[in-house]
Short mmCIF file of C-alpha atoms in Angstrom, two decimals:
data_model
loop_
_atom_site.label_atom_id
_atom_site.label_comp_id
_atom_site.label_asym_id
_atom_site.label_seq_id
_atom_site.Cartn_x
_atom_site.Cartn_y
_atom_site.Cartn_z
CA ASP A 1 22.30 29.25 50.48
CA THR A 2 25.63 29.05 52.31
CA GLU A 3 26.92 32.40 51.32
CA VAL A 4 27.75 35.59 53.10
CA THR A 5 27.60 38.56 50.77
CA GLN A 6 29.34 41.86 51.28
CA THR A 7 28.87 45.13 49.49
CA PRO A 8 30.59 47.02 48.14
CA LYS A 9 33.60 44.99 47.05
CA HIS A 10 35.77 48.08 46.97
CA LEU A 11 35.33 51.48 48.61
CA VAL A 12 37.49 54.57 48.45
CA MET A 13 36.63 57.39 50.86
CA GLY A 14 38.03 60.56 52.19
CA MET A 15 38.66 61.26 55.83
CA THR A 16 35.60 63.47 56.10
CA ASN A 17 33.18 61.09 54.36
CA LYS A 18 30.53 58.89 55.89
CA LYS A 19 30.03 55.52 54.35
CA SER A 20 28.59 52.13 55.24
CA LEU A 21 29.59 48.55 54.62
CA LYS A 22 26.85 45.94 54.28
CA CYS A 23 26.84 42.24 55.04
CA GLU A 24 24.00 39.81 54.44
CA GLN A 25 23.39 36.11 55.09
CA HIS A 26 20.35 33.86 54.72
CA MET A 27 21.57 30.79 56.56
CA GLY A 28 19.53 31.49 59.67
CA HIS A 29 22.65 32.35 61.63
CA ARG A 30 22.09 34.47 64.76
CA ALA A 31 25.73 35.49 65.29
CA MET A 32 27.42 37.96 62.97
CA TYR A 33 30.96 39.32 63.09
CA TRP A 34 33.11 42.09 61.74
CA TYR A 35 36.85 41.56 61.26
CA LYS A 36 39.54 43.90 60.00
CA GLN A 37 42.49 42.55 58.04
CA LYS A 38 45.53 44.64 57.12
CA ALA A 39 47.70 43.55 54.24
CA LYS A 40 49.69 40.38 54.92
CA LYS A 41 48.30 40.18 58.50
CA PRO A 42 45.71 37.85 60.02
CA PRO A 43 42.12 38.95 60.53
CA GLU A 44 41.38 40.83 63.77
CA LEU A 45 38.01 40.58 65.42
CA MET A 46 36.20 43.92 65.80
CA PHE A 47 32.60 43.19 66.81
CA VAL A 48 30.31 40.27 67.48
CA TYR A 49 26.53 40.43 67.41
CA SER A 50 24.44 37.70 68.93
CA TYR A 51 20.70 37.68 68.40
CA GLU A 52 20.97 41.15 66.97
CA LYS A 53 22.62 42.51 70.11
CA LEU A 54 26.23 43.65 70.36
CA SER A 55 28.00 41.13 72.56
CA ILE A 56 31.67 41.82 71.88
CA ASN A 57 33.42 45.09 71.05
CA GLU A 58 37.19 44.63 70.87
CA SER A 59 37.93 48.21 71.92
CA VAL A 60 37.28 49.51 68.41
CA PRO A 61 37.41 53.29 67.91
CA SER A 62 34.04 55.02 67.78
CA ARG A 63 34.59 56.10 64.19
CA PHE A 64 33.47 52.51 63.44
CA SER A 65 29.80 52.01 64.34
CA PRO A 66 28.20 48.60 63.84
CA GLU A 67 24.53 48.00 63.41
CA CYS A 68 22.45 44.81 63.16
CA PRO A 69 18.97 45.83 61.99
CA ASN A 70 17.71 42.27 61.67
CA SER A 71 18.94 38.70 61.85
CA SER A 72 20.14 38.65 58.24
CA LEU A 73 21.85 41.98 57.93
CA LEU A 74 24.95 43.56 59.47
CA ASN A 75 26.20 47.04 58.72
CA LEU A 76 29.39 48.88 59.60
CA HIS A 77 29.04 52.65 59.51
CA LEU A 78 32.24 54.55 58.90
CA HIS A 79 32.90 58.19 59.80
CA ALA A 80 36.01 60.33 60.02
CA LEU A 81 38.37 57.45 59.21
CA GLN A 82 42.13 57.71 59.04
CA PRO A 83 44.39 56.40 56.28
CA GLU A 84 45.60 53.68 58.64
CA ASP A 85 42.04 52.29 58.64
CA SER A 86 42.56 51.17 55.06
CA ALA A 87 42.13 47.41 55.13
CA LEU A 88 39.98 44.44 54.07
CA TYR A 89 36.84 44.31 56.20
CA LEU A 90 35.47 40.83 56.53
CA CYS A 91 32.03 39.86 57.72
CA ALA A 92 31.20 36.36 59.07
CA SER A 93 28.19 34.60 60.48
CA SER A 94 27.52 31.47 62.46
CA HIS A 95 24.91 29.63 64.51
CA VAL A 96 24.88 30.21 68.22
CA THR A 97 23.44 26.84 69.14
CA SER A 98 26.44 24.99 70.59
CA VAL A 99 30.06 25.41 71.62
CA HIS A 100 31.24 24.91 68.07
CA ASN A 101 29.69 27.01 65.41
CA GLU A 102 31.64 27.24 62.19
CA GLN A 103 32.05 30.78 61.00
CA PHE A 104 31.18 31.47 57.38
CA PHE A 105 33.10 34.43 55.96
CA GLY A 106 32.24 36.77 53.18
CA PRO A 107 34.78 37.88 50.55
CA GLY A 108 35.29 41.24 52.25
CA THR A 109 35.19 44.90 51.36
CA ARG A 110 38.51 46.44 50.48
CA LEU A 111 38.51 49.94 51.96
CA THR A 112 40.96 52.71 51.03
CA VAL A 113 40.93 55.92 53.08
CA LEU A 114 42.58 58.86 51.39
CA ASP B 1 43.28 31.80 74.73
CA ALA B 2 46.58 29.91 74.35
CA LYS B 3 49.12 31.24 71.88
CA THR B 4 49.90 29.03 68.88
CA THR B 5 53.13 28.89 66.89
CA GLN B 6 53.26 27.81 63.24
CA PRO B 7 56.07 27.85 60.67
CA PRO B 8 55.69 30.92 58.47
CA SER B 9 55.70 29.00 55.20
CA MET B 10 55.97 25.55 53.65
CA ASP B 11 55.87 24.02 50.22
CA CYS B 12 54.35 20.70 49.20
CA ALA B 13 54.00 18.78 46.02
CA GLU B 14 50.64 18.35 44.33
CA GLY B 15 49.13 14.96 45.08
CA ARG B 16 51.21 14.42 48.17
CA ALA B 17 50.10 14.77 51.79
CA ALA B 18 50.72 18.14 53.39
CA ASN B 19 51.49 18.00 57.14
CA LEU B 20 51.06 21.38 58.85
CA PRO B 21 52.46 21.56 62.40
CA CYS B 22 51.14 23.77 65.20
CA ASN B 23 52.56 24.25 68.66
CA HIS B 24 50.22 25.20 71.51
CA SER B 25 52.22 24.29 74.57
CA THR B 26 50.18 26.43 76.98
CA ILE B 27 46.76 25.12 75.87
CA SER B 28 44.35 24.58 78.74
CA GLY B 29 42.11 21.63 79.21
CA ASN B 30 38.98 23.26 77.92
CA GLU B 31 40.56 24.77 74.82
CA TYR B 32 40.01 23.27 71.41
CA VAL B 33 42.26 23.44 68.38
CA TYR B 34 40.64 25.05 65.35
CA TRP B 35 42.00 25.24 61.85
CA TYR B 36 40.86 27.78 59.28
CA ARG B 37 42.44 28.63 55.94
CA GLN B 38 42.35 31.69 53.76
CA ILE B 39 42.82 31.42 50.04
CA HIS B 40 44.05 34.59 48.36
CA SER B 41 41.34 37.25 47.96
CA GLN B 42 38.77 35.21 49.89
CA GLY B 43 37.49 35.17 53.48
CA PRO B 44 38.78 32.47 55.82
CA GLN B 45 37.20 29.01 55.63
CA TYR B 46 36.68 26.54 58.46
CA ILE B 47 38.57 23.29 58.09
CA ILE B 48 38.36 21.20 61.27
CA HIS B 49 38.56 21.33 65.06
CA GLY B 50 39.39 18.92 67.88
CA LEU B 51 39.92 18.62 71.60
CA LYS B 52 42.09 15.58 72.25
CA ASN B 53 41.00 12.87 69.89
CA ASN B 54 42.09 12.76 66.31
CA GLU B 55 39.52 14.06 63.92
CA THR B 56 38.86 13.60 60.20
CA ASN B 57 36.44 15.14 57.79
CA GLU B 58 36.19 15.46 54.00
CA MET B 59 38.82 18.18 53.95
CA ALA B 60 41.51 17.13 56.34
CA SER B 61 42.65 15.17 59.41
CA LEU B 62 43.71 16.62 62.73
CA ILE B 63 46.19 14.78 64.89
CA ILE B 64 46.61 16.07 68.42
CA THR B 65 49.44 14.79 70.61
CA GLU B 66 48.56 13.05 73.82
CA ASP B 67 49.86 15.94 75.93
CA ARG B 68 47.91 18.31 73.67
CA LYS B 69 50.91 20.61 73.34
CA SER B 70 51.00 20.30 69.58
CA SER B 71 48.91 19.20 66.64
CA THR B 72 49.25 18.48 62.90
CA LEU B 73 46.78 19.22 60.17
CA ILE B 74 47.02 16.77 57.36
CA LEU B 75 45.74 17.50 53.86
CA PRO B 76 45.83 13.98 52.42
CA HIS B 77 46.22 14.79 48.73
CA ALA B 78 47.16 18.40 48.24
CA THR B 79 45.95 20.17 45.10
CA LEU B 80 46.87 23.57 43.68
CA ARG B 81 43.63 24.85 45.17
CA ASP B 82 44.89 24.13 48.63
CA THR B 83 47.46 26.94 48.31
CA ALA B 84 46.43 29.25 51.16
CA VAL B 85 47.34 30.66 54.58
CA TYR B 86 46.43 28.09 57.24
CA TYR B 87 45.59 29.31 60.71
CA CYS B 88 45.80 27.18 63.84
CA ILE B 89 43.80 28.65 66.75
CA ALA B 90 43.42 27.48 70.33
CA ALA B 91 40.21 28.66 71.91
CA ARG B 92 37.45 27.59 74.30
CA ASN B 93 34.98 27.98 71.48
CA ASP B 94 34.87 29.47 68.01
CA TYR B 95 32.69 32.36 68.98
CA LYS B 96 35.68 34.62 69.57
CA LEU B 97 38.53 33.56 67.30
CA SER B 98 42.01 35.07 67.57
CA PHE B 99 43.96 34.44 64.40
CA GLY B 100 47.77 34.16 64.56
CA ALA B 101 50.22 34.72 61.69
CA GLY B 102 49.48 31.31 60.16
CA THR B 103 51.43 29.21 57.71
CA THR B 104 51.54 30.10 54.05
CA VAL B 105 51.27 26.81 52.16
CA THR B 106 52.22 26.70 48.52
CA VAL B 107 51.30 23.59 46.60
CA ARG B 108 53.55 23.10 43.59
CA ALA B 109 52.75 21.09 40.46
#
């Protein structure tokens, strides 16, 4: 299984809602990533988890709250988002065993904040 | 990580080789060149990486100049499915990737 799955595929939420994005992989990867991609822009790294611990937070606002409950699962909890947070949210995973660890990306969740 | 510069777009003919240039004139000695691509409506996909030697895999070849200030990704026989945005990234490792604007490659029949 070389797939990263993300649910839901699409999400529409209001600015007062609380929602969560889910990412799952069964490749035995111990690094997992969240990226944000605005339309016609490159992906931007948000968070990196290594061995289920947060290792990189790229100064992301606290309305985005990541969680890694186990080695296969990564969540992104959303609360009080703004319309400018509308974007494609990509999850990726990789091994952490050497300098070069190919990242495998999921198809993303397209988020619209009204 | 060193900044990379790529042409915003390029066309190539199906069945021909596609040569994608990347400039990384400020690359440091311990930074690698990574290439990823993103097909429309999909997540990015790893293609290849290299330090100073040329590299080849089943998807592409990577040619890095001797001074390491630029590189070229070669797709040997482009197909319509190779239409994508191609990202060239210079980084010490691929744990923390910083994607630039990339090159939009359109393969035409």
